mmCIF file of C-alpha atoms and ligand atoms in Angstrom:
data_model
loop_
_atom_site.group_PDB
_atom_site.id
_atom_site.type_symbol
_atom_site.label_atom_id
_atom_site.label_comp_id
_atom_site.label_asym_id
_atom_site.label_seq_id
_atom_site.Cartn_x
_atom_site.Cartn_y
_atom_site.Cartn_z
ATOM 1 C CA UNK G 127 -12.915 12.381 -26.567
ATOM 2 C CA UNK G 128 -9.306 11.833 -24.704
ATOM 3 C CA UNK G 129 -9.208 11.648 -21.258
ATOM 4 C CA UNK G 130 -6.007 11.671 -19.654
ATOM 5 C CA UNK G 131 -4.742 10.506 -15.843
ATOM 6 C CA UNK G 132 -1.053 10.420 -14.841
ATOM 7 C CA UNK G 133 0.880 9.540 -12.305
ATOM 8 C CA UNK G 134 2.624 12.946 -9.647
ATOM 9 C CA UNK G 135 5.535 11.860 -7.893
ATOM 10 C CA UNK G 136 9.508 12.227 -8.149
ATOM 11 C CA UNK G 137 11.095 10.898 -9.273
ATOM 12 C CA UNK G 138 8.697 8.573 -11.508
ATOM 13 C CA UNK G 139 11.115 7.150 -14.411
ATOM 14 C CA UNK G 140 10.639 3.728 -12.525
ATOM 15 C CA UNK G 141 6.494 3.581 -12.082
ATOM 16 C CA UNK G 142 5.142 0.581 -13.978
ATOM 17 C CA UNK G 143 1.904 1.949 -13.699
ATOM 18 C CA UNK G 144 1.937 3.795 -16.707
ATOM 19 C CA UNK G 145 2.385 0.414 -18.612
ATOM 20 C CA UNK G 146 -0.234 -0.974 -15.924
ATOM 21 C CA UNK G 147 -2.884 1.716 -16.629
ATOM 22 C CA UNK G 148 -1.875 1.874 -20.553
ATOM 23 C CA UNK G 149 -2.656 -1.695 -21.072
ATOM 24 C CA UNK G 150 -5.774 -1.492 -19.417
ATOM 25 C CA UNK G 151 -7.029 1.100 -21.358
ATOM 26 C CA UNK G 152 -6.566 -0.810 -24.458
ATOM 27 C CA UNK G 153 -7.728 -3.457 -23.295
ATOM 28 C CA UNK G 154 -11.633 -1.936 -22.734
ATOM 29 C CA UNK G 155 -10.810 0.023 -26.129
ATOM 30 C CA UNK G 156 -10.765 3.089 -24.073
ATOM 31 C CA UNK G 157 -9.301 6.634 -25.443
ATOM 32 C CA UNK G 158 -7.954 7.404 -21.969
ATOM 33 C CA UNK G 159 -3.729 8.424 -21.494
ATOM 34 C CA UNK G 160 -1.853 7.515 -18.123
ATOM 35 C CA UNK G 161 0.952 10.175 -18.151
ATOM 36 C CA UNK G 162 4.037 9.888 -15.645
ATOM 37 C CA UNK G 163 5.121 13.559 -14.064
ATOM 38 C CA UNK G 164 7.983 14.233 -12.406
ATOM 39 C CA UNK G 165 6.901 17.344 -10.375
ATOM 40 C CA UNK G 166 9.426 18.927 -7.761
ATOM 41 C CA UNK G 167 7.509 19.368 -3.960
ATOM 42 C CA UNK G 168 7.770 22.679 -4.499
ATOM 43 C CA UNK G 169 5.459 23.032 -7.481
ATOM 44 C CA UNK G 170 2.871 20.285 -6.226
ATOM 45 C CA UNK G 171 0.012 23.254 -5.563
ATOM 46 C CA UNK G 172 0.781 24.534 -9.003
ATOM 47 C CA UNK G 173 1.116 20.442 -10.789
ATOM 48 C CA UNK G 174 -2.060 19.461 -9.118
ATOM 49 C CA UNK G 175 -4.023 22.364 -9.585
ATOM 50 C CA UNK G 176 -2.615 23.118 -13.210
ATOM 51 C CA UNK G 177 -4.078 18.864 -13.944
ATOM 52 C CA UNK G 178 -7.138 20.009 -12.845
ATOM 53 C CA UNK G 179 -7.526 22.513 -15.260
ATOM 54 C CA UNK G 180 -6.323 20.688 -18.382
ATOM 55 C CA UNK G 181 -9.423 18.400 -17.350
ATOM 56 C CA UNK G 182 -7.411 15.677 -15.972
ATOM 57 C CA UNK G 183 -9.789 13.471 -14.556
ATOM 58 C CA UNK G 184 -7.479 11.927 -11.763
ATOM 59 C CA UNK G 185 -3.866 11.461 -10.705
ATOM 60 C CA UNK G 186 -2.109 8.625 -8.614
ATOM 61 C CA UNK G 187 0.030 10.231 -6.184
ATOM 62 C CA UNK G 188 3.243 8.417 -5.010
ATOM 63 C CA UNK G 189 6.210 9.336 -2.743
ATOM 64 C CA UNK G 190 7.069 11.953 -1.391
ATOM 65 C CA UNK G 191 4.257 13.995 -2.309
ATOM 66 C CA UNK G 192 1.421 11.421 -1.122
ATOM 67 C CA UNK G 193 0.698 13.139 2.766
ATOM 68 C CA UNK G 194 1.278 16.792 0.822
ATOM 69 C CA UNK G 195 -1.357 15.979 -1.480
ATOM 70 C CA UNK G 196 -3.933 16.305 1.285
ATOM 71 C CA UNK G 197 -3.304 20.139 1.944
ATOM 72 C CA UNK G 198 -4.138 20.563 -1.628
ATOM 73 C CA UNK G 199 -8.194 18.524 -1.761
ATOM 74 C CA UNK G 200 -11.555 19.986 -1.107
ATOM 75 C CA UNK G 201 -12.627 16.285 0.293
ATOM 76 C CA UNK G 202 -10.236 14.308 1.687
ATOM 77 C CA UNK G 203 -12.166 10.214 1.628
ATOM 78 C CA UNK G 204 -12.412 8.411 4.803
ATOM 79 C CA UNK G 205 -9.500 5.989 3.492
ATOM 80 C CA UNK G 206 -6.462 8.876 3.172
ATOM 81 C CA UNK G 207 -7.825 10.771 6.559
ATOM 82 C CA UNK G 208 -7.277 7.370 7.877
ATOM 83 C CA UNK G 209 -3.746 6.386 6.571
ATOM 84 C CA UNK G 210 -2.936 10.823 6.855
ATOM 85 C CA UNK G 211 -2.168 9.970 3.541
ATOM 86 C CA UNK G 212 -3.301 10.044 -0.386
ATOM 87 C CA UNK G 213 -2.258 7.556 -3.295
ATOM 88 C CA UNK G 214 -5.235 8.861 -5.737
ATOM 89 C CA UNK G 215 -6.693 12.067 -6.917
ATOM 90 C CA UNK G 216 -10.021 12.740 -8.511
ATOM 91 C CA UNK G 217 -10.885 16.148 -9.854
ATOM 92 C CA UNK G 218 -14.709 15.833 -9.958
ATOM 93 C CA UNK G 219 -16.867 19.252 -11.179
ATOM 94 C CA UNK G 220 -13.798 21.585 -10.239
ATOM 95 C CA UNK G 221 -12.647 20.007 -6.811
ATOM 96 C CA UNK G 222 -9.883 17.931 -6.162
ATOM 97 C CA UNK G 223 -11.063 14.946 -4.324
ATOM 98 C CA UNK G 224 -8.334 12.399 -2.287
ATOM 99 C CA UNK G 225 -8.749 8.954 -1.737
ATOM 100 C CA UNK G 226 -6.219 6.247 -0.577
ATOM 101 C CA UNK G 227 -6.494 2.349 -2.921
ATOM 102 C CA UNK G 228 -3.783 1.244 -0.471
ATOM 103 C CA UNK G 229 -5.526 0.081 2.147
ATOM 104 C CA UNK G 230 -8.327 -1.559 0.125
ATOM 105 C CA UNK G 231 -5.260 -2.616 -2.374
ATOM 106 C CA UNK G 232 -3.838 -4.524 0.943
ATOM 107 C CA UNK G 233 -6.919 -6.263 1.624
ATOM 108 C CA UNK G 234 -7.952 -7.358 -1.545
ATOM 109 C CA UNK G 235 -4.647 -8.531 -2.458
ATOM 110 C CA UNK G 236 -4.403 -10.722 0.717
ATOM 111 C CA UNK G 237 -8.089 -12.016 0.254
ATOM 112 C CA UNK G 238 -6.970 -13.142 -3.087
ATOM 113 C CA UNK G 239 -3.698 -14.871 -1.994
ATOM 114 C CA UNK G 240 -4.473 -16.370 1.574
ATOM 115 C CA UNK G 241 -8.269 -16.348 1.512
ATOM 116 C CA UNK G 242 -11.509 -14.071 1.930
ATOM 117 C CA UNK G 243 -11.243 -14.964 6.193
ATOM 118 C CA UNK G 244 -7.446 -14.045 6.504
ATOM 119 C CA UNK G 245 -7.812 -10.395 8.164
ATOM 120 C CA UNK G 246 -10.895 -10.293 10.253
ATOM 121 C CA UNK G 247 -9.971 -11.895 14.140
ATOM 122 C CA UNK G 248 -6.285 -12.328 12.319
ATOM 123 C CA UNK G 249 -3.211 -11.872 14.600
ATOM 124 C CA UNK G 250 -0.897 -9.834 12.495
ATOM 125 C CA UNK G 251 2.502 -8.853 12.923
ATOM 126 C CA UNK G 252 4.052 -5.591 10.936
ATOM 127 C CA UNK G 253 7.112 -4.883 9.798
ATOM 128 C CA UNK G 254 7.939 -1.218 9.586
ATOM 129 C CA UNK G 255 6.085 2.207 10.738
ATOM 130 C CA UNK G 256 6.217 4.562 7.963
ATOM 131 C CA UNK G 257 3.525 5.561 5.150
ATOM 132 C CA UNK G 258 3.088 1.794 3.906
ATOM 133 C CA UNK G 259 2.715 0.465 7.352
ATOM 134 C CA UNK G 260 0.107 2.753 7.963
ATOM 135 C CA UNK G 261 -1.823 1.683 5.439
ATOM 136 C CA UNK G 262 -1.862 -1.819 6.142
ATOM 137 C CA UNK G 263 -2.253 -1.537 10.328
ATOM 138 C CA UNK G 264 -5.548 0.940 8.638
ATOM 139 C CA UNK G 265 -6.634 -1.983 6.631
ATOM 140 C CA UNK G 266 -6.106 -4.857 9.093
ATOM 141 C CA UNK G 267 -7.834 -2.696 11.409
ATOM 142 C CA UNK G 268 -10.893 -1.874 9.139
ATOM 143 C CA UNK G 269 -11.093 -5.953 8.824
ATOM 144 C CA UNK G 270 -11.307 -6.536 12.432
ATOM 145 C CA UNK G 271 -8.372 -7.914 13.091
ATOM 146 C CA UNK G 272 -8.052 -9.171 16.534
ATOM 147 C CA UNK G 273 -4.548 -8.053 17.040
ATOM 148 C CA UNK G 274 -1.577 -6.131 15.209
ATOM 149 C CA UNK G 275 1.900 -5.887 16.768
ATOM 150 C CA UNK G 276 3.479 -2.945 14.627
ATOM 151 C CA UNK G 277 7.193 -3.633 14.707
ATOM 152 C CA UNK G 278 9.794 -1.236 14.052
ATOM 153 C CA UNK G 279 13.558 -0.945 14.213
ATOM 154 C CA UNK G 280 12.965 2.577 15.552
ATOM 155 C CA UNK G 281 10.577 1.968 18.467
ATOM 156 C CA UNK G 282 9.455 5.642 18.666
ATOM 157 C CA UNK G 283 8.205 5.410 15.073
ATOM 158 C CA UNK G 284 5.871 2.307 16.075
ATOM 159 C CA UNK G 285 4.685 3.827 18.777
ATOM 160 C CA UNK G 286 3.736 7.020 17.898
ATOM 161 C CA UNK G 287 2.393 5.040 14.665
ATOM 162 C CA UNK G 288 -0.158 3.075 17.351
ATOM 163 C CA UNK G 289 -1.137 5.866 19.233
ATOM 164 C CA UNK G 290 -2.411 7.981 16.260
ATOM 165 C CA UNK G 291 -4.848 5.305 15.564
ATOM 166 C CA UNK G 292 -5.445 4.454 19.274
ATOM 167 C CA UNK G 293 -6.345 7.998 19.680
ATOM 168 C CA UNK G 294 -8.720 8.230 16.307
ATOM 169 C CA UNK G 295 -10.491 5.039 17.569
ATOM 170 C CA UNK G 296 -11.075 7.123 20.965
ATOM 171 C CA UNK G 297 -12.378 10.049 18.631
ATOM 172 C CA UNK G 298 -14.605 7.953 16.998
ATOM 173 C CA UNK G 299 -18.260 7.354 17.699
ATOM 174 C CA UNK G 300 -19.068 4.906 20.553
ATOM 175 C CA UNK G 301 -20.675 2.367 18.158
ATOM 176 C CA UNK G 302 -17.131 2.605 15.947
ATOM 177 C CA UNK G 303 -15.497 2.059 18.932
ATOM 178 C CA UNK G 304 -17.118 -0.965 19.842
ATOM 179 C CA UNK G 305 -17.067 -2.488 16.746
ATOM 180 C CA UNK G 306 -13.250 -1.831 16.580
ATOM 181 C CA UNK G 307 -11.656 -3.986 18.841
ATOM 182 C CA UNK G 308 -8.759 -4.862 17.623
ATOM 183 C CA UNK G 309 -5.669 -4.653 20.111
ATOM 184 C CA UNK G 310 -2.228 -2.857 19.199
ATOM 185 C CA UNK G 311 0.908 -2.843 20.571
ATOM 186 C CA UNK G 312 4.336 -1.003 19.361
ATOM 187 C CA UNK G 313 7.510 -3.618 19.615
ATOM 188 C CA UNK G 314 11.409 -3.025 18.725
ATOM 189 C CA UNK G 315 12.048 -5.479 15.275
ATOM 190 C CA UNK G 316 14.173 -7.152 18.150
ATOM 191 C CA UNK G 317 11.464 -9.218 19.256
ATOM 192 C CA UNK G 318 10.499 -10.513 15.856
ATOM 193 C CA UNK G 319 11.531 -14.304 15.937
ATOM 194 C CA UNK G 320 9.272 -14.581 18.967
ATOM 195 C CA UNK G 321 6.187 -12.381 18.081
ATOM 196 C CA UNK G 322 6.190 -14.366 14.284
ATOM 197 C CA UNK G 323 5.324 -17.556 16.745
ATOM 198 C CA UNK G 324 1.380 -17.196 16.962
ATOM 199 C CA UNK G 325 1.209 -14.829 13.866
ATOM 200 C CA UNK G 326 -1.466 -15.953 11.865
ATOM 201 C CA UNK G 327 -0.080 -13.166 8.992
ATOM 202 C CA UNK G 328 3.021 -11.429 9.050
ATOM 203 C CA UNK G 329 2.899 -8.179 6.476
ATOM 204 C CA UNK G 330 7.003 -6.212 5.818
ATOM 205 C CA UNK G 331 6.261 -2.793 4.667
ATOM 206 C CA UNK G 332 9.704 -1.432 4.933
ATOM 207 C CA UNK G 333 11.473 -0.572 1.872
ATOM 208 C CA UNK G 334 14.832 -2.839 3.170
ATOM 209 C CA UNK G 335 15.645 -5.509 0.453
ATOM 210 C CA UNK G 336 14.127 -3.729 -2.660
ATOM 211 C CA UNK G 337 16.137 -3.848 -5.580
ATOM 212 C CA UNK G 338 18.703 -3.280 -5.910
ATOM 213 C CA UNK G 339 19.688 -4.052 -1.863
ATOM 214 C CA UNK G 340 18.410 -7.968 -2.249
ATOM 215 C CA UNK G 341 21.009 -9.023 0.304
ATOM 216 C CA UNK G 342 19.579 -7.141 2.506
ATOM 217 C CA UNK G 343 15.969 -7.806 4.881
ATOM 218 C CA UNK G 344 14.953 -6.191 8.463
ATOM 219 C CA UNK G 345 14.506 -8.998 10.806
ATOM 220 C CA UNK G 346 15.626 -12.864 10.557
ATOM 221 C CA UNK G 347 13.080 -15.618 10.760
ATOM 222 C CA UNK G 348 13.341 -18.728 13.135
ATOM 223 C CA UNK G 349 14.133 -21.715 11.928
ATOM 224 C CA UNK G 350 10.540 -22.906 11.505
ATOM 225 C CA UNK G 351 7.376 -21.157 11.887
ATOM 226 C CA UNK G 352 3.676 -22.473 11.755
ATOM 227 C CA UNK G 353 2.871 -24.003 8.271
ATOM 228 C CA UNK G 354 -0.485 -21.795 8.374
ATOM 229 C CA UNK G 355 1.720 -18.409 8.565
ATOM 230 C CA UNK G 356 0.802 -16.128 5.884
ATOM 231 C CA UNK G 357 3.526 -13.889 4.779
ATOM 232 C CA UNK G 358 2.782 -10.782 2.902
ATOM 233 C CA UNK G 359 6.036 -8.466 1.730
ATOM 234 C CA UNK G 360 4.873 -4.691 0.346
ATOM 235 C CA UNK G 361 7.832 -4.814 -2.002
ATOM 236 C CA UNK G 362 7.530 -6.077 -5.580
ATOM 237 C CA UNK G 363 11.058 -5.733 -6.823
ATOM 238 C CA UNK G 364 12.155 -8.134 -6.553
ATOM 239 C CA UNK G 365 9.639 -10.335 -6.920
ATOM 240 C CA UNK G 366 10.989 -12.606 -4.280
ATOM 241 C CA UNK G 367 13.032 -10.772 -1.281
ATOM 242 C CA UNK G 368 15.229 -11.850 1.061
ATOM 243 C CA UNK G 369 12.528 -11.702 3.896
ATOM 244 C CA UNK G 370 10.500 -14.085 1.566
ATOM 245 C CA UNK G 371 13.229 -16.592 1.060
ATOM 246 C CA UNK G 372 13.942 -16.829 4.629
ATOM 247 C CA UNK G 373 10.044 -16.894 6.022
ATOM 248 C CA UNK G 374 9.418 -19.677 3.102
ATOM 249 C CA UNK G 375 12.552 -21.948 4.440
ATOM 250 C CA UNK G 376 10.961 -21.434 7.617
ATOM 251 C CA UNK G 377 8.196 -22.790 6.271
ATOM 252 C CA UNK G 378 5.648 -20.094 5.795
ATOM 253 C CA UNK G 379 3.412 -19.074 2.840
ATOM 254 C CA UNK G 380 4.544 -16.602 1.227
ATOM 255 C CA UNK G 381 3.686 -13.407 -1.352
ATOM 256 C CA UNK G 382 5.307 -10.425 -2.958
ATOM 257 C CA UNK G 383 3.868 -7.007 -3.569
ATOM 258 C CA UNK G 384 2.889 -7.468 -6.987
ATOM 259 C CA UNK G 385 -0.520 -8.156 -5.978
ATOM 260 C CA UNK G 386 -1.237 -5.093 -3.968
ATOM 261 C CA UNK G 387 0.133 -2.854 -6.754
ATOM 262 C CA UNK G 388 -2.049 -4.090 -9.079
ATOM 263 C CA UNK G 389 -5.036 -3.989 -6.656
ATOM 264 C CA UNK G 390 -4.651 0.137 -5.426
ATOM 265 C CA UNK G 391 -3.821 0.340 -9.579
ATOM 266 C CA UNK G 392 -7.094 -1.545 -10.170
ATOM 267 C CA UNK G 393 -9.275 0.107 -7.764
ATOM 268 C CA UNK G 394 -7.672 4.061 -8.667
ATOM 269 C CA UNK G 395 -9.018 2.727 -12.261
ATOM 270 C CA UNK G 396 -12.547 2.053 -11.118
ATOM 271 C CA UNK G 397 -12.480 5.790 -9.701
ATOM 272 C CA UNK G 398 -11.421 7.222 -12.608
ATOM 273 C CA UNK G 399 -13.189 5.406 -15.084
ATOM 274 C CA UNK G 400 -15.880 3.780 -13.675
ATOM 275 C CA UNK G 401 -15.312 0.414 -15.658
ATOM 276 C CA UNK G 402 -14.387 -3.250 -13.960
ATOM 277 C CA UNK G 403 -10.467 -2.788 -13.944
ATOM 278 C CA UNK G 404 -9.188 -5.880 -15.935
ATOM 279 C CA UNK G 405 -6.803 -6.855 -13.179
ATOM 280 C CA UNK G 406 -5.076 -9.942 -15.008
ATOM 281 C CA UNK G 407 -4.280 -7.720 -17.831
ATOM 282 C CA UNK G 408 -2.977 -4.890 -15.762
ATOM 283 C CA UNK G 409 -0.566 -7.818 -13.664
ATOM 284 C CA UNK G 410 0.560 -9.302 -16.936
ATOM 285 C CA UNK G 411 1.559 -5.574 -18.166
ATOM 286 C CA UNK G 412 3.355 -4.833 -14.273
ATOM 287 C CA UNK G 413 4.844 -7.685 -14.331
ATOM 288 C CA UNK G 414 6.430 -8.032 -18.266
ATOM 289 C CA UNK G 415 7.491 -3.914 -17.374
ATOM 290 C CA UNK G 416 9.283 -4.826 -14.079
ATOM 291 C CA UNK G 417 11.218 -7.589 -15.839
ATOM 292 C CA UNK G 418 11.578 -5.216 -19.024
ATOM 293 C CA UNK G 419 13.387 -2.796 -15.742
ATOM 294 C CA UNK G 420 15.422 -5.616 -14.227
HETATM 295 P P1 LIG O 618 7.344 4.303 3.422
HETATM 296 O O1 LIG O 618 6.520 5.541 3.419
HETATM 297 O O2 LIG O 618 7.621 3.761 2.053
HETATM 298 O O3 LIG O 618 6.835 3.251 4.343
HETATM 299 P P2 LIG O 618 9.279 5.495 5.215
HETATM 300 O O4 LIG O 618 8.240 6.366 5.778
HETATM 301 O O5 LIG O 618 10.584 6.098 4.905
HETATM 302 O O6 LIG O 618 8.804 4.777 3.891
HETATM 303 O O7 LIG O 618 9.460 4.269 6.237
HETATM 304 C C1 LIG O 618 10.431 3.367 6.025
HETATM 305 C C2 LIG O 618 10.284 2.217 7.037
HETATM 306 O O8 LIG O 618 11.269 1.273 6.696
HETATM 307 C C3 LIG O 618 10.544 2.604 8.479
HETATM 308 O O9 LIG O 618 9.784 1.757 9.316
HETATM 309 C C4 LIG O 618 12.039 2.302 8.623
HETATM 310 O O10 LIG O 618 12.473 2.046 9.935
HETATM 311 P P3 LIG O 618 12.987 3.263 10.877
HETATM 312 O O11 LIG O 618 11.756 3.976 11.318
HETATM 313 O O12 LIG O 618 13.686 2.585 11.988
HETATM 314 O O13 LIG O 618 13.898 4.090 10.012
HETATM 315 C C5 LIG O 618 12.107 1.035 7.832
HETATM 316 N N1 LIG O 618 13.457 0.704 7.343
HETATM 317 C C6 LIG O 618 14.107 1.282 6.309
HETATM 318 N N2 LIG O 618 15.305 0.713 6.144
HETATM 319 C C7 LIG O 618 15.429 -0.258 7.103
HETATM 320 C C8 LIG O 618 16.429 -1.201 7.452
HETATM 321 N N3 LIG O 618 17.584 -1.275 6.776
HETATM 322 N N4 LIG O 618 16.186 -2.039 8.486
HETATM 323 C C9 LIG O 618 15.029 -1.973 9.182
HETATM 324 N N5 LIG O 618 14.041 -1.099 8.895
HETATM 325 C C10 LIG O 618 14.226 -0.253 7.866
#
């Protein structure tokens, strides 16, 4: 029998997860579909719903309907409560379940580029306070990273961003709460050059310097950083931003976002299908249908 997944979002003529998913599917000689849908905010209820019933068994969500999405699940996962924020759907025995690969995505895709160690007692510095940051500051946080400076060229944004999960650690229960120690502070982008100093990973989650803005990045490096300095850019078009350039000149290690799209694209395919997600396959086919889109 068919089964079919899809992607909600709009617009979504530039996802290369269909090709992602698509090629994955073949791959295990499955009869599943990965279907793209452009679907206006105002008819998310009825798009989501509507999926359900054709017997969809899940949907990836992406912007700007990924915090809307959780209005519309019966069980929102511990993940997108976290992050306030959904990337997949399930729709398991008539309820639509949310769950957010992003912040697992992050962490596996840094494990695999810097090392299994990299996150937990880490000093991390982010770049950016919107939906991707919070992801990432809910990942490095899950890890145990010792501390996380969220920087932001809007200070409000990183502040209020620190204080939601200040004040869900305080919710928590006292043994979470011990266990989570990890320290964050809110800083102006101003300050970057000097908090990149004793950064042990340095994550930009703003959407400055995607394609096709490539001249363009939210903070300058120093001349030269530590040669242990893990940098980790969200963006994966293009494959090597400005930010990357400039923190590998400086002398950093560096990586591009290809890595966590295939990750939250692998692990949204173990939901749906319950089979090992053949991630090198899946990065071959994102990467051959980003340079198909350059
Ligand atoms: P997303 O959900 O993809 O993270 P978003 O919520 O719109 O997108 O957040 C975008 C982030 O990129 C914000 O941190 C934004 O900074 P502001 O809060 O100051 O707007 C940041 N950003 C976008 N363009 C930027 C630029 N040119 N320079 C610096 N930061 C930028």
């Amino acid at each position: 029998m068919v089964t079919c997944v899809g992607l909600v979002g709009h617009p979504v003529h530039h996802s290369v997860s269909p090709a992602m998913h698509e090629a994955a599917f073949a791959h295990l000689g499955l009869d599943w579909y990965y279907l793209p849908f452009d679907v206006h905010p105002d008819r998310l209820g009825d798009a989501v719903r509507g999926l359900g019933a054709l017997g969809f068994a899940g949907v990836n969500v992406t912007v700007p309907h990924k915090e809307a999405v959780l209005g519309l699940a019966d069980l929102v996962e511990e993940s997108a409560r976290v992050v306030g924020a959904a990337n997949t759907l399930l729709f398991r025995d008539g309820a639509v379940q949310a769950t957010n690969t992003d912040v697992a995505g992050f962490t596996e895709a840094v494990n695999l580029g810097f090392g299994p160690a990299t996150l937990a007692g880490a000093r991390i510095v982010v770049v950016g306070a919107g939906g991707a940051a919070r992801a990432v500051v809910g990942a490095c946080i899950a890890a145990g990273a010792h501390r996380v400076e969220v920087l932001n060229r809007t200070i409000e944004r990183a502040t209020n961003l620190v204080a939601s999960f200040g004040a869900q650690r305080d919710a928590s229960p006292h043994a979470q709460r011990e266990a989570s120690r990890t320290q964050l502070y809110a800083r102006s982008t101003n300050v970057f050059a000097e908090a990149v100093v004793d950064a042990d990973l340095v994550v930009q989650t703003t959407s400055c310097g995607m394609d096709p803005a490539r001249t363009q990045t939210p903070v300058r490096w120093p001349r030269r950083v530590s040669p242990d300095t893990c940098v980790f850019d969200c963006i994966y078009a293009p494959a090597m931003t400005l930010f990357l350039q400039e923190a590998r000149a400086a002398g950093a290690r560096t990586h591009g976002g290809l890595g966590m799209l295939v990750a939250q694209g692998a692990l949204a395919f173990e939901r749906w299908t319950r089979h090992t997600a053949p991630r090198t396959v899946m990065l071959e086919a994102a990467a051959k249908a980003l340079h198909a889109r350059a």
